[in-house]
Coordinates of C-alpha atoms and ligand atoms in Angstrom, one line a residue:
X42 CA -5.2 6.8 35.7
X43 CA -3.7 9.4 32.7
X44 CA -3.9 13.2 34.1
X45 CA -7.1 15.1 32.7
X46 CA -5.0 17.8 30.3
X47 CA -5.7 21.4 31.1
X48 CA -6.1 22.9 28.1
X49 CA -5.5 26.9 27.8
X50 CA -8.4 28.6 26.2
X51 CA -6.3 30.5 22.4
X52 CA -7.9 33.3 21.5
X53 CA -8.8 35.6 24.7
X54 CA -11.4 38.7 24.7
X55 CA -10.4 42.7 24.3
X56 CA -12.2 43.6 27.5
X57 CA -11.9 47.6 25.4
X58 CA -12.8 47.1 22.3
X59 CA -15.4 44.6 22.9
X60 CA -17.2 47.4 25.3
X61 CA -16.5 50.1 22.4
X62 CA -17.7 48.2 19.4
X63 CA -20.7 47.0 20.0
X64 CA -20.9 43.2 17.9
X65 CA -17.2 43.3 17.5
X66 CA -14.6 41.3 19.8
X67 CA -11.1 41.9 19.6
X68 CA -9.3 38.6 19.1
X69 CA -5.1 38.8 20.8
X70 CA -2.7 35.1 19.6
X71 CA -1.1 34.0 21.9
X72 CA 0.9 31.8 20.0
X73 CA -0.6 27.9 22.5
X74 CA -3.9 26.8 20.1
X75 CA -4.3 23.9 22.8
X76 CA -3.5 21.3 19.6
X77 CA -0.7 19.9 22.2
X78 CA -3.7 18.2 24.1
X79 CA -3.9 15.9 20.8
X80 CA -1.9 12.6 22.6
X81 CA -4.5 13.6 26.6
X82 CA -7.0 12.9 23.5
X83 CA -5.9 9.9 22.2
X84 CA -4.8 8.8 25.4
X85 CA -8.8 9.1 27.8
X86 CA -10.6 7.9 24.5
X87 CA -8.2 4.7 24.1
X88 CA -8.6 4.8 28.2
X89 CA -12.1 4.7 27.3
X90 CA -12.2 2.0 24.7
X91 CA -10.1 -0.5 26.8
X92 CA -7.0 -2.4 25.2
X93 CA -6.8 -6.0 23.5
X94 CA -3.9 -8.4 22.7
X95 CA -3.7 -11.7 22.2
X96 CA -1.4 -13.7 23.1
X97 CA -0.7 -17.6 21.5
X98 CA 1.6 -19.9 23.8
X99 CA 3.1 -23.1 22.0
X100 CA 4.9 -25.6 23.8
X101 CA 5.0 -29.4 25.1
X102 CA 2.7 -30.7 27.4
X103 CA 3.3 -29.0 30.4
X104 CA 6.4 -27.1 30.2
X105 CA 4.6 -24.2 31.9
X106 CA 3.2 -22.3 29.8
X107 CA -0.1 -21.1 32.1
X108 CA 1.9 -20.5 34.4
X109 CA 3.7 -18.1 33.4
X110 CA 1.2 -15.9 31.4
X111 CA -0.5 -16.0 35.2
X112 CA 3.1 -14.7 36.5
X113 CA 3.0 -12.3 33.9
X114 CA -0.3 -11.3 34.2
X115 CA -0.7 -11.4 37.9
X116 CA -3.9 -13.8 38.1
X117 CA -4.8 -16.9 38.8
X118 CA -6.5 -18.4 35.1
X119 CA -7.4 -21.1 36.2
X120 CA -6.7 -24.1 33.5
X121 CA -6.8 -27.6 33.8
X122 CA -4.1 -29.8 33.0
X123 CA -3.7 -31.7 29.7
X124 CA -3.0 -35.0 28.7
X125 CA -0.5 -36.9 26.9
X126 CA -2.3 -38.6 25.2
X127 CA -4.0 -36.6 22.2
X128 CA -3.9 -38.1 18.7
X129 CA -3.0 -34.6 17.3
X130 CA -1.6 -31.1 18.3
X131 CA -5.3 -29.4 20.2
X132 CA -6.1 -25.1 20.7
X133 CA -7.8 -23.8 23.9
X134 CA -8.6 -21.0 23.6
X135 CA -10.1 -18.8 26.4
X136 CA -10.3 -14.4 26.1
X137 CA -10.1 -12.5 29.9
X138 CA -11.1 -9.3 30.9
X139 CA -8.5 -8.1 33.2
X140 CA -8.1 -4.2 34.8
X141 CA -5.0 -2.4 36.4
X142 CA -5.8 0.7 37.7
X143 CA -8.6 2.6 35.3
X144 CA -7.3 0.0 32.6
X145 CA -9.5 -2.6 31.2
X146 CA -7.0 -4.8 28.6
X147 CA -9.3 -7.7 27.0
X148 CA -6.3 -11.2 27.0
X149 CA -6.6 -13.7 25.0
X150 CA -5.0 -16.4 25.0
X151 CA -3.8 -19.1 23.0
X152 CA -2.6 -22.4 24.0
X153 CA -1.1 -26.0 22.3
X154 CA -2.5 -29.2 23.9
X155 CA -0.8 -32.0 22.9
X156 CA 1.9 -30.7 21.3
X157 CA 5.0 -32.6 21.1
X158 CA 3.2 -35.7 23.0
X159 CA 2.9 -37.5 18.5
X160 CA 4.7 -40.1 17.7
X161 CA 5.0 -38.4 14.3
X162 CA 5.0 -35.1 14.6
X163 CA 5.6 -33.9 11.1
X164 CA 2.0 -31.1 10.9
X165 CA 2.1 -30.8 14.0
X166 CA 2.6 -27.3 13.1
X167 CA -0.6 -26.9 10.8
X168 CA -3.5 -26.0 13.0
X169 CA -1.5 -22.7 14.6
X170 CA -0.5 -22.3 10.8
X171 CA -4.6 -22.6 10.3
X172 CA -5.0 -20.5 13.6
X173 CA -3.6 -17.6 12.4
X174 CA -4.3 -17.8 9.5
X175 CA -8.3 -17.9 10.3
X176 CA -7.6 -14.5 12.2
X177 CA -6.1 -13.3 8.6
X178 CA -8.8 -14.4 7.0
X179 CA -11.7 -13.0 9.5
X180 CA -10.1 -9.6 9.7
X181 CA -10.1 -9.5 5.6
X182 CA -13.4 -10.9 5.4
X183 CA -14.5 -7.6 8.2
X184 CA -12.4 -5.3 5.9
X185 CA -14.4 -5.9 2.7
X186 CA -17.6 -5.7 4.0
X187 CA -19.4 -2.7 2.5
X188 CA -20.9 -1.7 6.2
X189 CA -18.1 -2.3 8.8
X190 CA -18.4 -2.8 12.0
X191 CA -14.5 -2.1 13.4
X192 CA -15.6 -0.5 16.4
X193 CA -18.1 -4.1 17.7
X194 CA -15.4 -6.5 16.4
X195 CA -13.2 -8.5 18.6
X196 CA -9.2 -8.6 16.6
X197 CA -8.0 -12.2 17.4
X198 CA -5.3 -12.0 15.3
X199 CA -2.1 -12.7 17.3
X200 CA 0.2 -10.2 17.8
X201 CA 2.6 -12.8 19.8
X202 CA 4.0 -16.0 20.2
X203 CA 5.3 -17.0 23.2
X204 CA 7.4 -19.5 21.9
X205 CA 8.4 -22.2 24.3
X206 CA 11.9 -24.0 23.9
X207 CA 12.8 -27.2 26.3
X208 CA 15.1 -26.5 28.8
X209 CA 17.3 -29.4 27.2
X210 CA 20.7 -27.4 27.5
X211 CA 21.7 -29.5 24.2
X212 CA 19.1 -27.7 21.2
X213 CA 16.3 -26.6 19.4
X214 CA 14.8 -30.2 18.6
X215 CA 13.4 -30.5 15.6
X216 CA 9.8 -30.2 15.8
X217 CA 11.0 -26.6 17.3
X218 CA 12.9 -25.8 14.1
X219 CA 9.0 -27.0 11.7
X220 CA 7.2 -25.2 14.5
X221 CA 8.9 -21.4 13.2
X222 CA 10.3 -21.8 10.5
X223 CA 6.8 -22.2 9.3
X224 CA 5.2 -19.6 11.6
X225 CA 7.5 -16.7 11.0
X226 CA 6.5 -15.0 8.1
X227 CA 2.4 -14.8 10.7
X228 CA 4.0 -14.0 13.8
X229 CA 5.8 -12.1 16.2
X230 CA 7.7 -15.4 17.6
X231 CA 9.7 -14.5 20.9
X232 CA 11.5 -17.1 22.1
X233 CA 11.8 -18.3 25.9
X234 CA 13.6 -21.3 27.9
X235 CA 11.1 -22.9 30.0
X236 CA 12.1 -23.4 33.3
X237 CA 15.0 -22.5 33.8
X238 CA 15.1 -22.9 37.0
X239 CA 16.7 -26.7 35.2
X240 CA 19.7 -25.5 33.4
X241 CA 22.2 -23.8 35.8
X242 CA 23.8 -20.5 35.3
X243 CA 26.5 -20.8 33.0
X244 CA 25.0 -24.0 31.2
X245 CA 22.6 -22.1 29.8
X246 CA 24.6 -18.4 28.2
X247 CA 26.1 -22.0 26.3
X248 CA 22.7 -22.6 25.5
X249 CA 21.2 -19.5 24.2
X250 CA 24.1 -19.0 22.7
X251 CA 23.7 -22.4 20.2
X252 CA 19.5 -21.6 19.5
X253 CA 20.8 -18.1 18.4
X254 CA 23.1 -19.6 16.0
X255 CA 20.6 -22.7 15.3
X256 CA 17.8 -20.3 14.5
X257 CA 20.2 -18.0 12.2
X258 CA 21.4 -20.5 10.3
X259 CA 17.8 -22.4 10.1
X260 CA 17.2 -18.4 8.1
X261 CA 14.0 -18.1 11.2
X262 CA 12.8 -14.9 12.0
X263 CA 12.5 -13.6 15.1
X264 CA 11.0 -10.4 17.3
X265 CA 13.1 -7.6 17.2
X266 CA 12.8 -5.4 19.9
X267 CA 12.2 -2.2 17.7
X268 CA 15.8 0.8 18.2
X269 CA 14.6 3.1 15.7
X270 CA 12.2 4.8 18.8
X271 CA 15.1 7.1 20.7
X272 CA 13.7 6.3 23.8
X273 CA 13.3 3.2 23.8
X274 CA 16.8 2.2 21.8
X275 CA 18.9 1.2 23.6
X276 CA 17.2 -0.9 26.3
X277 CA 15.7 -2.8 23.2
X278 CA 18.9 -3.7 21.6
X279 CA 20.1 -4.7 24.8
X280 CA 17.0 -7.0 24.9
X281 CA 17.5 -8.6 21.6
X282 CA 20.9 -9.2 22.6
X283 CA 19.7 -11.1 25.8
X284 CA 17.3 -13.6 23.5
X285 CA 16.1 -15.8 23.5
X286 CA 14.9 -14.8 27.0
X287 CA 15.0 -17.7 30.7
X288 CA 11.8 -17.7 32.4
X289 CA 11.0 -19.2 35.3
X290 CA 6.8 -19.2 36.4
X291 CA 5.0 -19.3 39.1
X292 CA 2.1 -18.3 41.6
X293 CA 3.8 -19.2 45.0
X294 CA 4.5 -16.0 47.4
X295 CA 7.7 -17.6 49.3
X296 CA 9.4 -15.8 53.0
X297 CA 12.3 -14.4 51.5
X298 CA 13.3 -13.0 55.1
X299 CA 10.8 -9.6 56.0
X300 CA 9.0 -10.0 52.3
X301 CA 6.6 -12.3 50.7
X302 CA 7.9 -12.8 47.0
X303 CA 6.6 -14.9 44.1
X304 CA 9.7 -18.1 43.4
X305 CA 10.0 -20.8 43.9
X306 CA 10.8 -22.8 47.2
X307 CA 13.8 -25.4 46.7
X308 CA 15.5 -27.4 49.5
X309 CA 19.0 -24.9 48.4
X310 CA 17.1 -22.0 48.5
X311 CA 14.2 -19.8 47.0
X312 CA 14.6 -19.2 43.3
X313 CA 13.0 -15.2 43.4
X314 CA 10.8 -15.1 39.8
X315 CA 11.2 -11.2 39.6
X316 CA 14.7 -11.4 40.5
X317 CA 16.9 -10.2 37.6
X318 CA 20.1 -12.4 38.5
X319 CA 17.4 -15.3 38.7
X320 CA 16.1 -15.1 35.8
X321 CA 14.8 -12.6 32.8
X322 CA 11.2 -13.0 33.4
X323 CA 11.0 -9.3 34.5
X324 CA 12.6 -8.2 31.5
X325 CA 10.4 -10.3 29.3
X326 CA 7.4 -8.6 31.3
X327 CA 8.5 -5.5 31.0
X328 CA 8.9 -5.9 26.5
X329 CA 5.9 -7.6 25.8
X330 CA 3.9 -5.2 28.3
X331 CA 5.0 -2.1 29.5
X332 CA 7.2 -1.4 26.2
X333 CA 6.7 -2.8 23.4
X334 CA 2.8 -4.0 23.3
X335 CA 1.7 -1.6 21.0
X336 CA 4.6 -1.7 18.6
X337 CA 3.7 -6.4 18.1
X338 CA 0.2 -4.7 17.2
X339 CA 1.7 -2.3 15.1
X340 CA 3.9 -5.9 13.6
X341 CA 1.2 -7.6 13.2
X342 CA -1.5 -5.6 11.2
X343 CA 1.6 -3.7 9.1
X344 CA 4.0 -6.9 8.5
X345 CA 2.6 -10.1 8.9
X346 CA -1.6 -9.0 8.3
X347 CA -0.1 -6.9 5.3
X348 CA 1.8 -10.4 4.1
X349 CA -1.0 -12.4 4.4
X350 CA -3.4 -9.6 2.1
X351 CA -0.4 -9.8 -0.1
X352 CA -1.0 -12.7 -0.6
X353 CA -4.4 -13.3 -0.9
X354 CA -4.7 -10.5 -3.0
X355 CA -2.4 -11.8 -5.5
X356 CA -3.6 -16.1 -5.6
X357 CA -7.3 -14.1 -7.0
X358 CA -5.1 -11.8 -9.7
X359 CA -5.1 -8.7 -8.1
X360 CA -1.8 -6.8 -9.4
X361 CA -0.1 -2.7 -8.4
X362 CA 1.3 -3.2 -11.3
X363 CA 0.3 -3.9 -14.9
X364 CA 3.2 -6.3 -17.5
X365 CA 4.3 -2.9 -18.7
X366 CA 4.8 -2.1 -15.6
X367 CA 2.1 1.3 -15.4
X368 CA 0.2 1.9 -12.1
X369 CA -3.4 -0.4 -13.0
X370 CA -6.1 0.4 -10.3
X371 CA -8.8 -1.7 -8.5
X372 CA -11.5 -0.4 -11.1
X373 CA -9.5 -1.9 -14.4
X374 CA -8.3 -5.3 -13.1
X375 CA -12.3 -5.9 -11.4
X376 CA -13.1 -4.9 -15.2
X377 CA -10.5 -7.3 -17.2
X378 CA -11.2 -10.6 -14.4
X379 CA -14.7 -9.4 -15.0
X380 CA -13.7 -10.0 -18.3
X381 CA -12.1 -12.5 -18.4
X382 CA -14.3 -14.9 -16.3
X383 CA -17.0 -13.7 -18.7
X384 CA -15.0 -15.1 -21.1
X385 CA -14.2 -18.3 -19.7
X386 CA -18.2 -19.0 -18.9
X387 CA -18.3 -19.0 -22.3
X388 CA -15.6 -21.3 -24.0
X389 CA -17.1 -23.6 -20.9
X390 CA -20.4 -23.3 -22.3
X391 CA -18.9 -24.0 -26.2
X392 CA -17.0 -26.1 -25.4
X393 CA -19.9 -28.0 -23.3
X394 CA -22.1 -27.5 -26.3
X395 CA -19.0 -29.3 -28.6
X396 CA -19.6 -32.5 -26.2
X397 CA -23.5 -32.4 -26.1
X398 CA -23.7 -32.5 -29.8
X399 CA -21.2 -34.6 -29.9
X400 CA -21.9 -37.6 -27.4
X401 CA -25.6 -36.9 -29.0
X402 CA -24.5 -37.3 -32.2
X403 CA -22.8 -40.7 -30.9
X404 CA -25.9 -42.3 -29.6
X405 CA -28.1 -40.9 -32.0
X406 CA -25.5 -43.6 -34.8
X407 CA -25.6 -45.8 -31.6
X408 CA -28.9 -46.5 -32.2
X409 CA -29.0 -46.2 -35.2
X410 CA -26.2 -49.2 -35.4
X411 CA -29.1 -50.9 -32.5
X412 CA -32.0 -50.4 -35.2
X413 CA -30.9 -52.2 -37.3
X414 CA -30.1 -55.1 -35.6
X415 CA -32.6 -55.5 -33.8
X416 CA -34.7 -55.3 -37.6
X417 CA -32.3 -57.5 -39.1
X418 CA -32.7 -60.3 -37.2
X419 CA -36.7 -59.7 -36.5
X420 CA -36.8 -59.5 -40.0
X421 CA -34.7 -63.0 -39.8
X422 CA -36.7 -64.3 -36.9
X423 CA -39.9 -63.6 -39.4
X424 CA -38.8 -65.6 -41.9
X425 CA -37.9 -68.6 -39.7
X426 CA -40.9 -68.8 -38.5
X427 CA -42.8 -68.5 -42.1
X428 CA -40.4 -71.6 -43.1
X429 CA -41.7 -72.8 -39.8
X430 CA -45.7 -72.2 -40.5
X431 CA -45.4 -73.9 -44.6
X432 CA -44.0 -76.2 -42.9
X433 CA -46.5 -77.2 -40.5
X434 CA -49.2 -76.0 -42.9
X435 CA -47.2 -79.4 -45.8
X436 CA -47.0 -81.2 -42.8
X437 CA -50.7 -80.1 -41.4
X438 CA -51.9 -81.4 -45.5
X439 CA -50.1 -84.8 -45.3
X440 CA -52.2 -85.6 -42.0
X441 CA -55.5 -84.6 -43.1
X442 CA -54.4 -87.3 -46.8
X443 CA -53.5 -89.4 -43.8
X444 CA -57.1 -89.7 -42.0
X445 CA -58.8 -89.4 -45.5
X446 CA -57.4 -92.4 -46.3
X447 CA -57.8 -94.3 -42.8
X448 CA -61.3 -93.2 -43.4
X449 CA -61.3 -94.3 -46.4
X450 CA -59.6 -97.7 -45.7
X451 CA -61.0 -97.9 -42.8
X452 CA -65.1 -97.9 -44.2
X453 CA -63.6 -100.5 -46.6
X454 CA -63.2 -102.7 -43.9
X455 CA -66.1 -101.8 -42.5
X456 CA -67.9 -103.0 -45.7
X457 CA -65.9 -106.1 -46.3
X458 CA -66.4 -106.8 -42.4
X459 CA -69.7 -106.7 -42.9
X460 CA -70.0 -109.3 -46.4
X461 CA -68.4 -111.7 -44.5
X462 CA -70.3 -111.9 -42.0
X463 CA -73.3 -112.2 -44.5
X464 CA -72.1 -114.7 -46.0
X465 CA -70.4 -117.2 -43.5
X466 CA -74.3 -116.3 -42.1
X467 CA -75.2 -117.5 -45.3
X468 CA -73.0 -120.8 -44.9
X469 CA -74.6 -121.9 -41.8
X470 CA -77.9 -121.3 -43.0
X471 CA -77.5 -123.1 -45.5
X472 CA -75.6 -126.2 -43.8
X473 CA -78.6 -126.8 -41.5
Ligands
GTP612 N1 10.3 -25.9 37.6 C1 9.4 -25.2 36.9 N2 8.2 -25.7 36.6 C2 7.4 -25.5 36.7 C3 7.6 -24.1 35.9 N3 6.6 -23.6 35.7 C4 5.5 -24.1 35.5 N4 6.3 -25.7 36.3 C5 6.0 -26.3 36.4 O1 5.5 -27.1 36.2 C6 4.2 -28.2 36.0 C7 3.1 -27.8 34.3 O2 2.8 -25.9 34.2 P1 1.4 -25.4 33.8 O3 1.7 -24.4 33.5 O4 0.0 -26.1 34.2 O5 2.0 -25.9 31.9 P2 1.3 -25.5 30.9 O6 2.8 -26.1 29.3 O7 0.4 -25.3 31.5 O8 1.1 -27.1 31.1 P3 -0.1 -27.5 30.2 O9 -1.3 -26.5 29.5 O10 -1.3 -29.0 31.2 O11 0.2 -28.7 29.0 C8 3.4 -27.6 37.3 O12 3.6 -28.5 38.6 C9 4.0 -26.3 37.5 O13 4.3 -25.8 38.7 C10 9.1 -23.3 35.6 O14 10.1 -22.2 35.7 N5 9.8 -24.7 37.0

């Protein structure tokens, strides 16, 4: 717990003067003003507010991510084992409230799920990149708000990526290089050789050198422990030379002599996690939590977030200097963008109008053409129908004439018939 500072008063009233002159106090300067207590104020405030830290663990399924986190924070965060049969890489996000002495830590652990289990691994890094960017975006949106509430805001930007390398003793896998290459400008990467107890000491040294040379030759930036602070410079300098850390995780307590230690029991002996001759776990824990947690957070804000913010603003067309290399204010750019947008809208509106007029014209011409076609068709049909009518009229007239002729002939034949019958009757009567 931080000690409560004892601040001395800087202004001491002179008793004699006070007695002599009723309302005037005499003050003696002691050369001590009290602002040397400012760091204590900060410590107290920070302890009251609590701390937060966000870790991203990237590594193949079952490589020891959960075990390492449990070992680092001496907890059992209870995590189910993942399946090897996911078709895509996913992320598991868990937030835990931890306490050590009177210090509260809000720890967010993001772990990959199904990493390295797909046949095609080309897009395995996408969910990781998307997650990191999404946290930056969320912070940026909060920054841009008019009413910001950073006091309640959960800053989920990733402070460190623990990259778990398989203990093949050989070299990095293409997936390792691909992923690290795509996230090294977005997050502080600390490479770890996982399950380092499965690799012999001499092989381990060679493996470390091989990994570092591969990272360098592929231009991958990993987190460098800061060497500019005099107090930590030496330690950090030697730690940079130890990368990647060879890690063994275990939450099991094993008896060594009379002591119980955290380690892994093997038929040939015990591997002690906190023994620096056995693995680099203690170094990692010290570097991560004891010495450099604040630096990791600072790097996240000043390097990685700043880069994201800068790219975002540039994509939106904002710049710090104009074409003439003169500084341009945000207001000027905003006005210029607004004008540009307004002009573009007008141009597009004009274009749309032109297109609309053109289409109306085309449609009108098409309508006129089809109207003419219909009119011609109508005229033609009318003519055909008139001809047809006339023809029918003619036929009707001819038929009527034929009917009249027929009736005439019928009447004549009836008259003739009657005459013949009469004559026949007369002849018969005469013969009688
Ligand atoms: N030999 C050895 N085994 C380890 C080490 N760390 C973890 N293990 C074992 O590896 C197995 C998987 O460990 P986990 O911590 O669950 O691995 P993980 O990466 O979190 O697994 P998923 O979340 O399921 O992907 C467990 O049986 C652990 O005991 C280690 O450093 N060395």
